[in-house]
XYZ file of C-alpha atoms in Angstrom:
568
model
C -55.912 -10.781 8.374
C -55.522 -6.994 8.162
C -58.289 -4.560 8.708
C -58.916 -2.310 5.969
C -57.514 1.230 5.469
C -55.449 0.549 8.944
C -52.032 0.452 9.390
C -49.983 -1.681 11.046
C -46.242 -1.051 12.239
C -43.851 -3.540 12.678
C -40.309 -3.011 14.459
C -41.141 0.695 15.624
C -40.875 3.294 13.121
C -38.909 1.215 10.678
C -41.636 -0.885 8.595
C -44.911 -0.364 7.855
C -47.777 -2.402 6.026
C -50.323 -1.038 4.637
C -54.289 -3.439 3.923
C -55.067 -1.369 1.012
C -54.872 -3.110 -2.499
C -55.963 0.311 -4.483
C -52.961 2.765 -4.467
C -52.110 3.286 -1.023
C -48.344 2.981 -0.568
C -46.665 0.297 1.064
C -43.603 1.421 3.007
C -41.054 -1.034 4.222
C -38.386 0.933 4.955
C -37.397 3.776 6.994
C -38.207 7.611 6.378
C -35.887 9.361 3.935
C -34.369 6.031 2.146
C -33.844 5.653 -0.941
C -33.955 2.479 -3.567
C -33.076 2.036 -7.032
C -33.761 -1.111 -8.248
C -33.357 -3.269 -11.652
C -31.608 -1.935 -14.817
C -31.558 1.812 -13.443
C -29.354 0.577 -10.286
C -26.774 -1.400 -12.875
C -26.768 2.250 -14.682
C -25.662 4.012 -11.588
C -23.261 1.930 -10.575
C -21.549 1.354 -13.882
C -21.527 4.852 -14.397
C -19.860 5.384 -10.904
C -17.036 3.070 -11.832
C -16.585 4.741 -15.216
C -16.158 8.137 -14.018
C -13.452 6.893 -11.329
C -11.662 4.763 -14.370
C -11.657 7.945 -16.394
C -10.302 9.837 -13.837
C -7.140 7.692 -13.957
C -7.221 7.043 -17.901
C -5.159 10.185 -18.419
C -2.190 8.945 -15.967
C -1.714 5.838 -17.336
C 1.734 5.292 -19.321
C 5.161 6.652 -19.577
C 3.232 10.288 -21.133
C 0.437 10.154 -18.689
C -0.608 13.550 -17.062
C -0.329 14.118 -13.378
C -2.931 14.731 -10.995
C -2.808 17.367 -8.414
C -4.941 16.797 -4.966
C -6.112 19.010 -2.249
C -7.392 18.253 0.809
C -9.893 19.883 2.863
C -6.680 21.711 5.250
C -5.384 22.750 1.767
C -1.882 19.901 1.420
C -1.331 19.935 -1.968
C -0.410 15.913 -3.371
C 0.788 16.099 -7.159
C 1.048 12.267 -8.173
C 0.485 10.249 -10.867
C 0.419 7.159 -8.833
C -2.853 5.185 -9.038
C -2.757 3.891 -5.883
C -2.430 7.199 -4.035
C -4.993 9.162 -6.562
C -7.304 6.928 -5.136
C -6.678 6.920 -1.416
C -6.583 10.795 -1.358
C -10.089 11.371 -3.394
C -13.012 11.334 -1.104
C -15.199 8.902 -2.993
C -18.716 8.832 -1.786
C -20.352 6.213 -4.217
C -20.505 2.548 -2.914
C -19.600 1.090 -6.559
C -16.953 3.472 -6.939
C -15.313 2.767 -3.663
C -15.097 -0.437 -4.719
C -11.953 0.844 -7.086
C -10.479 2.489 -4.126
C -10.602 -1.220 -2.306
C -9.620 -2.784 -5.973
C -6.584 -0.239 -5.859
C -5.238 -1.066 -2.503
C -5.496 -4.582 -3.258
C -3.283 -4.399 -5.950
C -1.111 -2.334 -4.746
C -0.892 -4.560 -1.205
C -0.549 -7.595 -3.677
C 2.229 -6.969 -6.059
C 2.945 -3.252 -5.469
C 2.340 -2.055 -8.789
C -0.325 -2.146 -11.919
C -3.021 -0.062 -9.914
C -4.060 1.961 -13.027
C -4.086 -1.049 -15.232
C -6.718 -3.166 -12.915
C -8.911 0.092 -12.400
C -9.142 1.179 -15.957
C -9.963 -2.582 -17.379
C -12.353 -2.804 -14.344
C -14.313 0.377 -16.277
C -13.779 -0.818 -19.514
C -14.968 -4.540 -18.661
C -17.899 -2.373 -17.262
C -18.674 -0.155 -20.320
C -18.135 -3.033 -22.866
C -20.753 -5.171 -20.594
C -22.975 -2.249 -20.972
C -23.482 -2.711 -24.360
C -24.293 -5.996 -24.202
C -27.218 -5.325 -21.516
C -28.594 -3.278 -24.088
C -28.809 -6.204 -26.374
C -30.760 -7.779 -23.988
C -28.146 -10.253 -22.456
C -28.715 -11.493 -19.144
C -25.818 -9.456 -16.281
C -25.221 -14.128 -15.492
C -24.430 -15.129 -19.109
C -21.611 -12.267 -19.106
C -20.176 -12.726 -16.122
C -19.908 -16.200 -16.849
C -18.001 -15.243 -20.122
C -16.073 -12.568 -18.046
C -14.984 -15.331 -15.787
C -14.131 -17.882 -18.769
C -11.600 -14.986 -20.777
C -10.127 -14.188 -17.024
C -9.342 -17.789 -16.515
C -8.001 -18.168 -20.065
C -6.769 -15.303 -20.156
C -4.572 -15.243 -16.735
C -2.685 -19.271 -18.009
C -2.550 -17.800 -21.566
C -0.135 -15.035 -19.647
C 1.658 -17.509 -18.068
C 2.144 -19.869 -21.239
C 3.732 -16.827 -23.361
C 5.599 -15.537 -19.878
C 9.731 -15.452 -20.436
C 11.342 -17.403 -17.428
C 14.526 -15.394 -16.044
C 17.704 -15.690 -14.161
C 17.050 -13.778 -10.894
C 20.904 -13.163 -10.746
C 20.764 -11.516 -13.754
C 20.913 -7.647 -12.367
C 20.364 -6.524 -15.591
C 17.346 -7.849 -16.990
C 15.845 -6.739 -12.940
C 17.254 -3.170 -13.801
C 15.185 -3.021 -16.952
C 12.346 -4.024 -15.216
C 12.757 -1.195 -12.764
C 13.008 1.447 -15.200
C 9.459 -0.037 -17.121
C 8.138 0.273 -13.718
C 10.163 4.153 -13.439
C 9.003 5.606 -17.004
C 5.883 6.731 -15.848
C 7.162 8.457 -12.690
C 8.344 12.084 -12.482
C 11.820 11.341 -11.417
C 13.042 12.749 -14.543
C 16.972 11.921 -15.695
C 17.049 9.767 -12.178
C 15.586 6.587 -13.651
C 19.280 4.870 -14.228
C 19.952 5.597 -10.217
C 16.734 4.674 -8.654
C 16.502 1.423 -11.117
C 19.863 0.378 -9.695
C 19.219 1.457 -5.979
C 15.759 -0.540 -6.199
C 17.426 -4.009 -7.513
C 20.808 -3.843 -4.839
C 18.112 -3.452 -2.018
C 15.466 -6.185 -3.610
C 18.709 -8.566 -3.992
C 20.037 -7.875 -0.638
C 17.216 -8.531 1.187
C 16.239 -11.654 -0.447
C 15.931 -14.565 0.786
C 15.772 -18.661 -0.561
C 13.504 -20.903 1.399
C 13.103 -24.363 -0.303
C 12.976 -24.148 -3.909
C 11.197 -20.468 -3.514
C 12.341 -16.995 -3.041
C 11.148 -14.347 -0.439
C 11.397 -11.239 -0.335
C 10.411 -8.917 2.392
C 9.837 -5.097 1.284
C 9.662 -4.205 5.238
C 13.609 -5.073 5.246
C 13.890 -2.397 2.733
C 13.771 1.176 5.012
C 12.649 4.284 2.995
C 13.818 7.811 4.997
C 12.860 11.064 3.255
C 15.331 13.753 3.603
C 14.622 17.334 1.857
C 17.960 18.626 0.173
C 20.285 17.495 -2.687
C 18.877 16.370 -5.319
C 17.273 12.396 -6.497
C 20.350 11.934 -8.003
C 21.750 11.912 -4.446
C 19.884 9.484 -3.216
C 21.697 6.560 -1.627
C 21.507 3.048 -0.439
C 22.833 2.232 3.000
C 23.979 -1.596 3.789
C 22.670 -1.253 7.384
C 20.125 1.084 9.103
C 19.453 4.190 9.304
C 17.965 5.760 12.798
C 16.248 9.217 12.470
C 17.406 10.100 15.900
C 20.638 11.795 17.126
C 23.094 10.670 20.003
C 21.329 11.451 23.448
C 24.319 13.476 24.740
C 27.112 15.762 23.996
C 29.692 14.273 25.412
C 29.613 10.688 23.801
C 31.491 9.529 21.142
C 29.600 10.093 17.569
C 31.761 7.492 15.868
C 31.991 4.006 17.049
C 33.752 1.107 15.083
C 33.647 -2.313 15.190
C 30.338 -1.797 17.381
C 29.320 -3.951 19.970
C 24.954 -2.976 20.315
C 22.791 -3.929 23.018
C 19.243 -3.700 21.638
C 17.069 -2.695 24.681
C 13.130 -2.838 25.102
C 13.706 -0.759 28.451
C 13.608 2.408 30.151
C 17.109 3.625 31.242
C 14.867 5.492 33.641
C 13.533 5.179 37.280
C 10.506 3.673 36.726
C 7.337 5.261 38.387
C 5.056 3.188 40.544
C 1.979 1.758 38.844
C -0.128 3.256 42.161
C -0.396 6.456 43.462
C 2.818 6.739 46.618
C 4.071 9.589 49.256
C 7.279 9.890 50.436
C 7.856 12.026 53.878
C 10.841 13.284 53.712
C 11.900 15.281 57.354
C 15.862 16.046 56.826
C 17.688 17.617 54.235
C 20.061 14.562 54.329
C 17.425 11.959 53.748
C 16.690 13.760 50.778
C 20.435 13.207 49.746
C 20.414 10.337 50.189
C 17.018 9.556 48.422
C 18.693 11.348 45.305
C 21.795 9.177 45.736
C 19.766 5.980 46.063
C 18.402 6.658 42.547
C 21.548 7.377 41.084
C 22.876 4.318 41.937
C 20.135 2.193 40.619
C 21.324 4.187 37.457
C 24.940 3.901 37.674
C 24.167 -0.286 38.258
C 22.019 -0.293 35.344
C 24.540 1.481 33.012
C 27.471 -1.501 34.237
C 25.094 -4.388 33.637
C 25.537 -3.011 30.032
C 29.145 -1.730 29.826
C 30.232 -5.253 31.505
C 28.552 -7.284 28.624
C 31.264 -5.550 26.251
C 28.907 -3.255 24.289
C 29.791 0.103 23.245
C 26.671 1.179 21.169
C 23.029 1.289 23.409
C 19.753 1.812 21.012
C 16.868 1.961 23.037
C 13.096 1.728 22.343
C 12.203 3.295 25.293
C 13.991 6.477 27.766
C 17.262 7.343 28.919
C 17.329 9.516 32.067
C 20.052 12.051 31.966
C 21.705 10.488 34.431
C 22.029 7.604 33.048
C 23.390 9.253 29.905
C 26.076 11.138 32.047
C 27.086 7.622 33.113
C 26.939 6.263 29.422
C 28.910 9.179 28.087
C 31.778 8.483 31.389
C 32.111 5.189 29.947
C 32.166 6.155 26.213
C 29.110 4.360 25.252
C 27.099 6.193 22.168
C 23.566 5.919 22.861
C 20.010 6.646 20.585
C 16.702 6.646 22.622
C 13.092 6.582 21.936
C 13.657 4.618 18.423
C 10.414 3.034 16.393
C 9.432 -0.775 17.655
C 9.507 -1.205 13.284
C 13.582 0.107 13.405
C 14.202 -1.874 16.391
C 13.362 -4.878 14.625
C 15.413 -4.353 11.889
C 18.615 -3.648 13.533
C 17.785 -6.874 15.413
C 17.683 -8.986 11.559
C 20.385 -6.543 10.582
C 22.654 -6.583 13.509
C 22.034 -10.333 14.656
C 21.244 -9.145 18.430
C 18.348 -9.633 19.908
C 15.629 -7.224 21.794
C 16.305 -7.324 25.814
C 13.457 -6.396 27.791
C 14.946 -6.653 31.308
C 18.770 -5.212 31.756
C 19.385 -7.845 34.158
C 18.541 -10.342 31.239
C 21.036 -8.643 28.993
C 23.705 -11.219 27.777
C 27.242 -10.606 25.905
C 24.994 -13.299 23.745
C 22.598 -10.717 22.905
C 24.843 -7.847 21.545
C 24.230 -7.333 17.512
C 27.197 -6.438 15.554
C 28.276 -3.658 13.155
C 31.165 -2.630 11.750
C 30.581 1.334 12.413
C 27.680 3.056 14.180
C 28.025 7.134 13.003
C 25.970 10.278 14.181
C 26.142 12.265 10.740
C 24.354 15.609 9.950
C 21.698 15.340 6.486
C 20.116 18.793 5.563
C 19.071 20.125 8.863
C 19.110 17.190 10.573
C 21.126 14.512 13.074
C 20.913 11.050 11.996
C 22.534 7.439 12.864
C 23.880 5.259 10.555
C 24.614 1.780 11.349
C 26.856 0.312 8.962
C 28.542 -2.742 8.034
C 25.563 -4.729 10.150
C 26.321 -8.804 10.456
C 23.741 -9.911 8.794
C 22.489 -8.020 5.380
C 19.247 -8.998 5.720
C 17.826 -5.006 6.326
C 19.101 -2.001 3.862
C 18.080 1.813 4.000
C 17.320 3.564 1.273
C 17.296 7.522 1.769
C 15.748 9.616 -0.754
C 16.839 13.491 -1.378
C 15.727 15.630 -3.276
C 14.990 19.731 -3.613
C 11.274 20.110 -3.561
C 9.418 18.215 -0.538
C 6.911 17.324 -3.145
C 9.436 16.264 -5.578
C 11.015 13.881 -2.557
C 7.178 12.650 -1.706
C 6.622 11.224 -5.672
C 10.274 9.485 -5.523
C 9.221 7.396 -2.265
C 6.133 6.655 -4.264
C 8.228 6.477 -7.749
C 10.669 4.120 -5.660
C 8.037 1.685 -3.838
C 6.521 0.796 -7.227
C 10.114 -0.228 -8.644
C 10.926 -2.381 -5.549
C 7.702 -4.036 -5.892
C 8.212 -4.754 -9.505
C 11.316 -6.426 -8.784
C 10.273 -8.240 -5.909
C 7.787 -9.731 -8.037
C 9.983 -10.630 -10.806
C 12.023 -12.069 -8.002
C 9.304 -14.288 -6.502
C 7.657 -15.407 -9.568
C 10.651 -15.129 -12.182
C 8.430 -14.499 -15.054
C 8.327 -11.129 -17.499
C 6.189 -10.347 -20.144
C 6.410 -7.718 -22.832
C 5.243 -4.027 -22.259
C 3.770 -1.354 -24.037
C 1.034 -2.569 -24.349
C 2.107 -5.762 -26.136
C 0.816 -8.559 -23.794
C -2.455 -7.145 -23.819
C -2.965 -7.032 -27.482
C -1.754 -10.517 -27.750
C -4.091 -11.967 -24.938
C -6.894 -10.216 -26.895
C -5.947 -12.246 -29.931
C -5.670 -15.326 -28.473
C -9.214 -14.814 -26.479
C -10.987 -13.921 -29.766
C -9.585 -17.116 -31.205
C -11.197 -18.704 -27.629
C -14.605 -17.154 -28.322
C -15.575 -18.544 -30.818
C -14.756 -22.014 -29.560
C -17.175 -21.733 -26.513
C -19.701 -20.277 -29.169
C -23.234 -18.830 -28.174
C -24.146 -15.889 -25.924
C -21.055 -16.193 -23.369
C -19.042 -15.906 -26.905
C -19.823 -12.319 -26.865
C -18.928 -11.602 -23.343
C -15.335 -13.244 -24.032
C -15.008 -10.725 -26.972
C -16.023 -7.756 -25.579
C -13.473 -8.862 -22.460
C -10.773 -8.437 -25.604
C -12.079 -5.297 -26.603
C -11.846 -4.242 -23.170
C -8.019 -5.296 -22.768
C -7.096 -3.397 -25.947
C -8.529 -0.214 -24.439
C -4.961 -0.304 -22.435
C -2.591 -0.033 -25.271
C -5.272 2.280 -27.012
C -5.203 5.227 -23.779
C -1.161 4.262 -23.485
C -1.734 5.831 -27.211
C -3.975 8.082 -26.699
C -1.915 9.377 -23.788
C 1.161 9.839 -26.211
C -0.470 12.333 -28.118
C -0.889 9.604 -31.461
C -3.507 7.687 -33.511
C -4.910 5.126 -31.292
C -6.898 3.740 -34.350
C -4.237 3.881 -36.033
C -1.793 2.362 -33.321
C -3.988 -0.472 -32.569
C -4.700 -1.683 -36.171
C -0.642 -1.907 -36.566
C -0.238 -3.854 -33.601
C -3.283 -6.125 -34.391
C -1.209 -6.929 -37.902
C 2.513 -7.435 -36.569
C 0.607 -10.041 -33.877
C -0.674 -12.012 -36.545
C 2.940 -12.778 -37.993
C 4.472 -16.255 -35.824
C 7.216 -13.901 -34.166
C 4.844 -10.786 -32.891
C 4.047 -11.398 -29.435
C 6.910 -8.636 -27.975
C 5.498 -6.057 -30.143
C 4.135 -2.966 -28.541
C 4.166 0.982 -29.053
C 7.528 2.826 -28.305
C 5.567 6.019 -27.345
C 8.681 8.078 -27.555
C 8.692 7.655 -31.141
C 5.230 7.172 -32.002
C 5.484 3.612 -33.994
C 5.899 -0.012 -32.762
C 8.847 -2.019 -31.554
C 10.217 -5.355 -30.189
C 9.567 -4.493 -26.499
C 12.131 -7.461 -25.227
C 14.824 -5.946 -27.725
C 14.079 -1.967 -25.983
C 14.080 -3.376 -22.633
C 10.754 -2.842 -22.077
C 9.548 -5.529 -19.078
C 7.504 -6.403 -16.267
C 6.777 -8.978 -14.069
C 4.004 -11.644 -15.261
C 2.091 -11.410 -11.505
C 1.828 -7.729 -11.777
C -0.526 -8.343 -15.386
C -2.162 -11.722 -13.960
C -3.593 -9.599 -10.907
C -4.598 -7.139 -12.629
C -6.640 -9.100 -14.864
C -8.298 -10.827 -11.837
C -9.043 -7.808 -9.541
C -10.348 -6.145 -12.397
C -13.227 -8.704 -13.438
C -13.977 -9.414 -10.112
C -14.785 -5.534 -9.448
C -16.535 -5.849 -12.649
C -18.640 -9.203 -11.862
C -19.294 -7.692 -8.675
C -21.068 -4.932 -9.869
C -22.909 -6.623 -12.519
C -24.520 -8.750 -9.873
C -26.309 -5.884 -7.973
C -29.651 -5.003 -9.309
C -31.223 -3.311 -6.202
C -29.508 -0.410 -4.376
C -30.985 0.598 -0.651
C -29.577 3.208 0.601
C -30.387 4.333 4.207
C -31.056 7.673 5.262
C -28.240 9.653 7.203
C -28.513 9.742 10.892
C -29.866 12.860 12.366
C -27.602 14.932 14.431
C -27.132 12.920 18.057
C -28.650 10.302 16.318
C -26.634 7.152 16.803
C -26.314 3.977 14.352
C -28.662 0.903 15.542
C -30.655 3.122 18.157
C -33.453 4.710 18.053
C -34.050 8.498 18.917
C -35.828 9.227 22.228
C -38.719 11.676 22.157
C -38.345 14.679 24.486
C -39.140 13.448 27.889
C -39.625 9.882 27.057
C -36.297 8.886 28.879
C -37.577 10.613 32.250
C -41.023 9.292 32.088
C -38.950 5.490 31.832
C -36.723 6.508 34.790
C -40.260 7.525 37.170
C -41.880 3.648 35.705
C -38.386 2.316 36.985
């Protein structure tokens, strides 16, 4: 029983209760937090997700607009690139970081399709809006949401085109869909190519599945040339030059010992003096070491190799003795490299030189120092095993070079998918317009209140080919209605907007593809960002920490930690 007009505090500073019934406040939480609660906190938070959507509405499609980003030490970003708008704004708002997470996720899961999962997400949000506002309940529409994702992701899969993964040309087309909204200009044809020889390469059958590993697939930026001289290398390439002058800078038929060890007298883990009292024990200290060296450089010439790549240092030395014996040599290379010359090369990683086995040595059929722009770099060529490719990317503006790697990464994923899964789907916006059809025709099967949340989750996936319109400079009202009457004919599922002309066209006959996973996880990230936020209807958030202030303590009063110190 409380006392009235008293206070009581509960957990020190952080909750209070107070006995009053007339007016007095009640304060549960801390000083300086803030709540929104009910309908208002829904507002927020759709509004949050909106504005991030509509940030990236104006990218989206072959004649989306870049964006250019600065960051606080002034590096300039121009992109168009979903993924990367994203991850270089500094979003503040909780809901809205959710798109940044919703972003990486797609782009972590299939690589591509980014702008597509963000901009439903908002539109999901905004159509769900309107139905709040008729007094529907945030459950019953996420339970429709839910329903038209579920439909809507098999209904993909049932209209999906099965393809030939050998069939280089249907995986080229579905590079240079992935291309046309990149700025790589009259480079499309190359990159397309380069991104299915180095998907195909690298994959891999296991059962009655294929892999593919995008870490086999090594991206080097080099500034110079131009895209159109970008190449891809059947082997590795090492961003490193040769240690020293005098070895050889071309080696064929190469022999390559793989090492995970210094080359280097190593230093003793505790602290040790060495008294030295005559010039000649000095000698022969110096000698001592150099024949530890000399030993550790014929362990590795009497295996047979001729090539040394080595994660770790090479004393010079040891590199004098390497060069005598006309071994080329690369130190200090990335752990990530070193494993790929080991799939690549079919050596394996020695840690100990005294372990080191003719066994061990990974093959290639040249190893070559060779000078790109301003720099040295290594190419190893002709590797055993194909299982590893490089691709390096020139091109005359640094920035220019930065949105190819991007440009690039989104192609390779595309094909990957189509690799993995086999399945393409019309673009342009044709799939979408056709899964809206077919979950209007589900709506009103499931009938009553969820019936409108399954409609407005159509009206939300026409919103893409509407901005791929809108984006194009034409009629999206306009667009829309045609594309809503050539879907109703038996043979109009492929038809979508040829934004280059402004009308609408067989996308399978213009080559216009991607792969099914990219739309099916698009679809799904999307409503679950947008069920996720329609299931928060109170928003606490806490009060920044005071300067020296740290998270889960509490601040100490002036004094108050001395006066504890004297009671100890």
């Amino acid at each position: 029983m409380f006392h009235r007009k008293r206070y009581i505090t509960l957990f020190k500073g952080e909750l209070f209760m107070a006995a009053e019934p007339t007016g007095i406040p009640v304060l549960i939480l801390k000083e300086g937090t803030q709540r929104t609660a009910g309908r208002d906190a829904l507002r927020a938070n759709i509004l949050a997700v909106r504005a991030i959507s509509e940030s990236l509405r104006t990218t989206y499609g072959p004649k989306g607009m870049d964006k250019m980003l600065v960051d606080s030490l002034g590096d300039i970003t121009i992109t168009n690139d979903g993924a990367t708008i994203l991850d270089k704004m500094d979003v503040q708002h909780p809901a809205a970081k959710m798109m940044v997470q919703i972003a990486k996720g797609q782009d972590e899961e299939v690589g591509d399709g980014t702008k597509t999962a963000v901009i439903l997400a908002g539109e999901l949000l905004k159509n769900a809006e309107e139905l709040l506002a008729k007094d529907i309940h945030p459950t019953v529409i996420i339970s429709g949401y839910k329903k038209a994702m579920e439909e809507a992701v098999s209904f993909i899969d049932f209209i999906s085109r099965q393809i030939d993964i050998n069939d280089k040309e249907v995986l080229k087309k579905i590079a240079k869909t992935s291309l046309y909204s990149k700025a790589v200009g009259n480079a499309r044809e190359r990159l397309a190519e380069i991104a299915v020889e180095a998907v195909t390469k690298v994959a891999e059958k296991r059962g009655d599945k294929w892999y593919v590993d995008l870490d086999a697939i090594q991206i080097i930026k080099k500034h110079g040339g131009s895209i159109l001289d970008t190449s891809l290398i059947e082997g590795i390439v090492l961003d490193k030059e040769v240690v020293h002058p005098g070895m050889p800078k071309r080696v064929e038929n190469a022999k390559i010992a793989l090492l995970d060890a210094p080359l280097e007298i190593e230093k003793p883990e505790i602290d040790a003096e060495i008294r030295i009292s005559d010039p000649s024990q000095m000698r022969l200290f110096l000698q001592q070491e150099e024949k530890i060296l000399q030993e550790m450089v014929e362990k590795i010439a009497a295996t047979g190799a001729n090539v040394v790549i080595c994660q770790k240092g090479i004393d010079d030395v040891a590199q004098h003795f390497l060069a005598k014996k006309g071994i080329l040599a690369v130190r200090r290379v990335k752990k990530s490299d070193m494993e790929k010359l080991e799939r690549a090369t079919g050596g394996r990683i020695v840690s100990n030189i005294d372990d080191l086995q003719p066994s061990d040595l990974g093959e290639a059929k040249l190893v070559e120092e060779r000078k790109i722009g301003e720099d040295k770099m290594v190419f190893v060529e002709g590797a055993k095993n194909l299982k590893s490719v490089t691709i390096l990317i020139r091109g005359g503006l640094e920035r220019l070079v930065d949105e190819a790697e991007r440009a690039i990464r989104d192609a390779l994923s595309a094909v990957a998918d189509a690799v993995r899964y086999a399945k393409i789907v019309p673009g342009g916006g044709a799939v979408e317009v056709e899964v809206a059809k077919h979950l209007r025709e589900y709506a009103a099967r499931v009938g009553g209140k969820e019936q409108l949340a399954i409609e407005a989750f159509a009206k939300a996936l026409e919103a893409l080919p509407m901005t791929l319109a809108e984006n194009a400079g034409l009629d999206s009202i306009e667009i829309i209605m045609k594309l809503r009457s050539a879907h109703a004919q038996p043979n109009g599922i492929s038809i979508g907007i040829n934004v280059f002309d402004g009308g609408i066209a067989d996308m399978y006959a213009l080559g216009v593809i991607e792969p099914a996973a990219i739309k099916q996880n698009a679809i799904k990230a999307a409503t679950e960002a947008a069920t996720l936020i329609l299931r928060i209807d109170d928003m606490i958030v806490a009060s920044k920490l005071e300067k020296g202030e740290e998270k889960g303590k509490e601040t100490k009063k002036p004094g108050e930690e001395e006066e504890k110190e004297k009671e100890d």
